[in-house]
mmCIF file of C-alpha atoms in Angstrom:
data_model
loop_
_atom_site.group_PDB
_atom_site.id
_atom_site.type_symbol
_atom_site.label_atom_id
_atom_site.label_comp_id
_atom_site.label_asym_id
_atom_site.label_seq_id
_atom_site.Cartn_x
_atom_site.Cartn_y
_atom_site.Cartn_z
ATOM 1 C CA MET A 1 -10.046 11.353 7.602
ATOM 2 C CA ASP A 2 -7.339 8.820 7.365
ATOM 3 C CA LEU A 3 -6.557 7.206 4.290
ATOM 4 C CA VAL A 4 -5.878 3.791 1.969
ATOM 5 C CA PHE A 5 -3.593 3.661 -1.243
ATOM 6 C CA PHE A 6 -4.048 1.000 -3.722
ATOM 7 C CA GLY A 7 -2.697 0.171 -6.329
ATOM 8 C CA ILE A 8 -0.725 -1.801 -8.768
ATOM 9 C CA GLN A 9 2.966 -2.312 -8.080
ATOM 10 C CA GLY A 10 4.890 0.625 -10.120
ATOM 11 C CA SER A 11 1.371 2.633 -9.733
ATOM 12 C CA GLY A 12 3.536 5.395 -8.327
ATOM 13 C CA LYS A 13 0.937 5.351 -4.955
ATOM 14 C CA GLY A 14 4.072 5.743 -3.080
ATOM 15 C CA THR A 15 4.840 9.053 -5.060
ATOM 16 C CA GLN A 16 1.477 10.665 -4.948
ATOM 17 C CA ALA A 17 1.727 9.491 -0.759
ATOM 18 C CA LYS A 18 4.294 11.826 -0.212
ATOM 19 C CA ARG A 19 3.279 14.935 -2.238
ATOM 20 C CA LEU A 20 0.125 14.542 -0.776
ATOM 21 C CA ALA A 21 1.356 13.646 3.226
ATOM 22 C CA ALA A 22 3.735 17.159 1.950
ATOM 23 C CA GLU A 23 0.602 19.330 0.894
ATOM 24 C CA PHE A 24 -1.519 18.072 3.442
ATOM 25 C CA GLY A 25 0.094 16.843 7.286
ATOM 26 C CA TYR A 26 -0.701 12.926 6.699
ATOM 27 C CA ASP A 27 1.802 10.046 8.256
ATOM 28 C CA ILE A 28 2.871 7.840 6.256
ATOM 29 C CA PHE A 29 2.638 4.309 6.908
ATOM 30 C CA GLU A 30 4.202 2.311 3.624
ATOM 31 C CA ALA A 31 3.965 -1.390 4.374
ATOM 32 C CA GLY A 32 6.846 -2.435 2.069
ATOM 33 C CA GLY A 33 9.256 0.498 3.322
ATOM 34 C CA GLU A 34 7.917 -0.755 7.411
ATOM 35 C CA LEU A 35 8.549 -4.810 6.270
ATOM 36 C CA ARG A 36 12.041 -3.255 3.979
ATOM 37 C CA LYS A 37 13.820 -2.115 6.737
ATOM 38 C CA ILE A 38 12.585 -5.288 9.144
ATOM 39 C CA ALA A 39 14.484 -6.897 6.509
ATOM 40 C CA ALA A 40 17.254 -4.998 6.476
ATOM 41 C CA SER A 41 17.518 -5.066 10.878
ATOM 42 C CA GLY A 42 19.178 -8.069 10.754
ATOM 43 C CA SER A 43 17.401 -9.243 13.300
ATOM 44 C CA GLU A 44 15.568 -13.157 13.234
ATOM 45 C CA LEU A 45 12.408 -11.482 12.037
ATOM 46 C CA GLY A 46 14.156 -9.770 9.701
ATOM 47 C CA GLN A 47 15.991 -12.476 8.032
ATOM 48 C CA THR A 48 12.506 -14.029 7.282
ATOM 49 C CA VAL A 49 10.972 -10.812 6.224
ATOM 50 C CA LYS A 50 13.644 -10.820 3.941
ATOM 51 C CA THR A 51 13.039 -13.920 2.376
ATOM 52 C CA TYR A 52 9.621 -13.715 1.823
ATOM 53 C CA ILE A 53 10.586 -10.019 -0.070
ATOM 54 C CA ASP A 54 13.349 -11.616 -2.145
ATOM 55 C CA GLN A 55 10.435 -14.313 -2.844
ATOM 56 C CA GLY A 56 8.023 -12.024 -4.117
ATOM 57 C CA HIS A 57 5.767 -13.630 -1.440
ATOM 58 C CA LEU A 58 3.293 -11.975 0.955
ATOM 59 C CA VAL A 59 4.876 -11.449 4.961
ATOM 60 C CA PRO A 60 2.438 -13.460 6.515
ATOM 61 C CA HIS A 61 -0.239 -11.782 8.299
ATOM 62 C CA GLU A 62 0.028 -11.816 12.177
ATOM 63 C CA ILE A 63 3.658 -9.765 11.749
ATOM 64 C CA ILE A 64 1.778 -7.167 9.355
ATOM 65 C CA MET A 65 -0.628 -6.832 11.645
ATOM 66 C CA GLN A 66 1.191 -6.474 14.843
ATOM 67 C CA VAL A 67 3.125 -3.584 12.422
ATOM 68 C CA VAL A 68 0.289 -1.998 11.637
ATOM 69 C CA LYS A 69 -2.170 -1.712 15.603
ATOM 70 C CA GLU A 70 1.229 -0.607 16.494
ATOM 71 C CA ALA A 71 1.493 2.341 13.609
ATOM 72 C CA VAL A 72 -2.356 2.903 14.313
ATOM 73 C CA LEU A 73 -2.162 2.631 18.959
ATOM 74 C CA THR A 74 0.943 5.097 18.561
ATOM 75 C CA ARG A 75 -0.065 7.786 16.632
ATOM 76 C CA PRO A 76 -2.366 10.552 17.896
ATOM 77 C CA LYS A 77 -5.869 10.409 16.549
ATOM 78 C CA THR A 78 -5.876 13.859 15.505
ATOM 79 C CA THR A 79 -2.663 12.767 13.271
ATOM 80 C CA LYS A 80 -4.124 12.088 9.935
ATOM 81 C CA ILE A 81 -2.627 8.477 8.569
ATOM 82 C CA LEU A 82 -1.788 7.571 5.302
ATOM 83 C CA PHE A 83 -1.792 3.633 4.282
ATOM 84 C CA ASP A 84 -0.315 2.171 1.590
ATOM 85 C CA GLY A 85 0.362 -1.463 1.300
ATOM 86 C CA ILE A 86 -1.945 -2.446 3.237
ATOM 87 C CA PRO A 87 -4.715 -4.592 3.671
ATOM 88 C CA ARG A 88 -3.854 -6.913 0.610
ATOM 89 C CA ASP A 89 -6.315 -9.522 1.174
ATOM 90 C CA GLY A 90 -9.323 -10.496 2.293
ATOM 91 C CA ALA A 91 -7.970 -11.348 6.625
ATOM 92 C CA GLN A 92 -5.712 -8.104 6.785
ATOM 93 C CA MET A 93 -8.815 -6.029 5.131
ATOM 94 C CA ASN A 94 -11.302 -7.689 8.392
ATOM 95 C CA ASP A 95 -8.459 -7.082 10.769
ATOM 96 C CA PHE A 96 -8.250 -3.638 9.378
ATOM 97 C CA ASN A 97 -11.173 -3.114 9.678
ATOM 98 C CA LEU A 98 -10.741 -3.772 13.140
ATOM 99 C CA ILE A 99 -8.245 -2.176 14.619
ATOM 100 C CA MET A 100 -8.979 1.393 12.759
ATOM 101 C CA LYS A 101 -12.735 0.864 14.185
ATOM 102 C CA ASN A 102 -11.245 0.124 17.987
ATOM 103 C CA ALA A 103 -9.318 3.322 17.490
ATOM 104 C CA GLY A 104 -12.216 5.334 16.347
ATOM 105 C CA ARG A 105 -10.901 6.281 12.710
ATOM 106 C CA ASP A 106 -12.000 6.319 9.173
ATOM 107 C CA PHE A 107 -10.845 6.033 6.526
ATOM 108 C CA LEU A 108 -11.832 6.322 2.460
ATOM 109 C CA CYS A 109 -9.674 4.648 -0.265
ATOM 110 C CA ILE A 110 -8.196 5.262 -2.986
ATOM 111 C CA HIS A 111 -8.003 2.956 -6.129
ATOM 112 C CA PHE A 112 -4.676 4.247 -8.469
ATOM 113 C CA LEU A 113 -5.269 2.597 -11.898
ATOM 114 C CA LEU A 114 -2.946 1.823 -14.510
ATOM 115 C CA ASP A 115 -2.154 -0.975 -17.257
ATOM 116 C CA ALA A 116 0.040 -4.004 -16.081
ATOM 117 C CA ASP A 117 2.634 -3.369 -19.046
ATOM 118 C CA ALA A 118 2.835 0.166 -17.918
ATOM 119 C CA ALA A 119 3.510 -0.503 -14.775
ATOM 120 C CA ILE A 120 6.268 -2.801 -15.123
ATOM 121 C CA ALA A 121 8.189 -0.578 -17.727
ATOM 122 C CA ARG A 122 7.966 1.867 -14.200
ATOM 123 C CA ILE A 123 9.436 -0.897 -11.999
ATOM 124 C CA LEU A 124 12.206 -1.650 -14.424
ATOM 125 C CA GLY A 125 13.094 1.745 -14.878
ATOM 126 C CA ARG A 126 12.875 1.907 -10.827
ATOM 127 C CA ALA A 127 15.361 -0.565 -9.865
ATOM 128 C CA LYS A 128 18.075 0.908 -11.734
ATOM 129 C CA ALA A 129 17.128 4.278 -10.208
ATOM 130 C CA GLU A 130 17.232 2.695 -6.700
ATOM 131 C CA SER A 131 19.046 -0.464 -7.256
ATOM 132 C CA ARG A 132 16.218 -1.970 -5.862
ATOM 133 C CA ALA A 133 17.179 -6.027 -6.080
ATOM 134 C CA ASP A 134 13.233 -7.583 -5.815
ATOM 135 C CA ASP A 135 12.251 -4.826 -8.012
ATOM 136 C CA ALA A 136 14.620 -5.807 -10.891
ATOM 137 C CA ASN A 137 13.226 -9.437 -11.462
ATOM 138 C CA THR A 138 10.032 -9.329 -14.011
ATOM 139 C CA GLU A 139 9.415 -12.635 -12.823
ATOM 140 C CA ILE A 140 8.863 -11.612 -8.871
ATOM 141 C CA ILE A 141 7.144 -8.711 -10.525
ATOM 142 C CA THR A 142 5.020 -10.684 -12.613
ATOM 143 C CA ARG A 143 4.149 -13.071 -9.178
ATOM 144 C CA ARG A 144 3.147 -9.617 -7.001
ATOM 145 C CA MET A 145 0.777 -7.871 -9.774
ATOM 146 C CA ASN A 146 -1.291 -11.755 -9.938
ATOM 147 C CA THR A 147 -1.157 -11.454 -6.331
ATOM 148 C CA PHE A 148 -2.695 -7.785 -6.427
ATOM 149 C CA ARG A 149 -4.931 -9.199 -8.611
ATOM 150 C CA GLU A 150 -6.286 -12.347 -6.615
ATOM 151 C CA LYS A 151 -6.082 -11.049 -3.262
ATOM 152 C CA THR A 152 -5.792 -7.203 -3.459
ATOM 153 C CA MET A 153 -8.774 -6.444 -6.161
ATOM 154 C CA PRO A 154 -11.550 -7.914 -4.460
ATOM 155 C CA VAL A 155 -10.128 -6.173 -1.382
ATOM 156 C CA ILE A 156 -10.659 -2.955 -3.027
ATOM 157 C CA GLN A 157 -14.347 -4.411 -5.004
ATOM 158 C CA GLU A 158 -15.487 -5.181 -1.003
ATOM 159 C CA TYR A 159 -14.787 -1.417 -0.185
ATOM 160 C CA LYS A 160 -16.327 -0.417 -3.087
ATOM 161 C CA LYS A 161 -19.472 -1.897 -2.088
ATOM 162 C CA SER A 162 -19.503 0.169 1.304
ATOM 163 C CA GLY A 163 -18.716 3.402 -0.830
ATOM 164 C CA LYS A 164 -14.970 3.993 0.460
ATOM 165 C CA VAL A 165 -13.275 3.917 -3.011
ATOM 166 C CA ARG A 166 -11.995 6.180 -5.163
ATOM 167 C CA GLU A 167 -10.617 5.979 -8.600
ATOM 168 C CA VAL A 168 -7.631 7.161 -9.985
ATOM 169 C CA SER A 169 -5.838 7.256 -13.530
ATOM 170 C CA ALA A 170 -1.788 6.542 -12.989
ATOM 171 C CA GLU A 171 -1.205 6.793 -16.357
ATOM 172 C CA GLY A 172 -0.102 10.326 -17.719
ATOM 173 C CA SER A 173 2.517 13.178 -15.710
ATOM 174 C CA VAL A 174 3.147 13.022 -11.484
ATOM 175 C CA ASP A 175 1.746 16.552 -12.001
ATOM 176 C CA GLY A 176 -1.356 15.433 -13.629
ATOM 177 C CA ILE A 177 -2.181 12.122 -11.489
ATOM 178 C CA TYR A 178 -1.451 14.308 -8.216
ATOM 179 C CA GLU A 179 -4.426 17.217 -9.591
ATOM 180 C CA GLU A 180 -6.560 14.485 -9.998
ATOM 181 C CA LEU A 181 -5.949 13.053 -6.578
ATOM 182 C CA LYS A 182 -6.952 16.170 -5.344
ATOM 183 C CA LYS A 183 -10.034 16.210 -7.296
ATOM 184 C CA ALA A 184 -11.371 12.644 -5.619
ATOM 185 C CA LEU A 185 -10.613 13.878 -2.812
#
């Protein structure tokens, strides 16, 4: 079964995705990373994507869903996919559900829970450590968190209604969170 990871920026879902993938053989589809690669490519599309990322706005729906569809269709059905950062809003959820249904793939969602202040502290620390300019601006971080609350939380709530969501506390150590994640699965 495929997995979809949800969590406010800074919740550590990317770190946990890497650990889970290494131990259980998941292929990671990390929307932010895929979009950053496109943004760095220098192509016309890359420049467009870079503008959205730099301003802390969501990349347009059509672009993201094309990338997701290709990711799903180009992987063998036997390959387990871990989606990190998709779907982020209702329209993406509807298209994601359709893509997964048409591909004959089922999924479970994990929601990493973290307080906004703790998330901001992590993000600012990561920005310094990794020289990620898009993470160093508190205004952009706040905008992204507001977008998550307004756009993504309703998606999580919708998946909760259908019993597809497991919640994991993202407080504490990386190892402790990982153990909670494995218990949830």
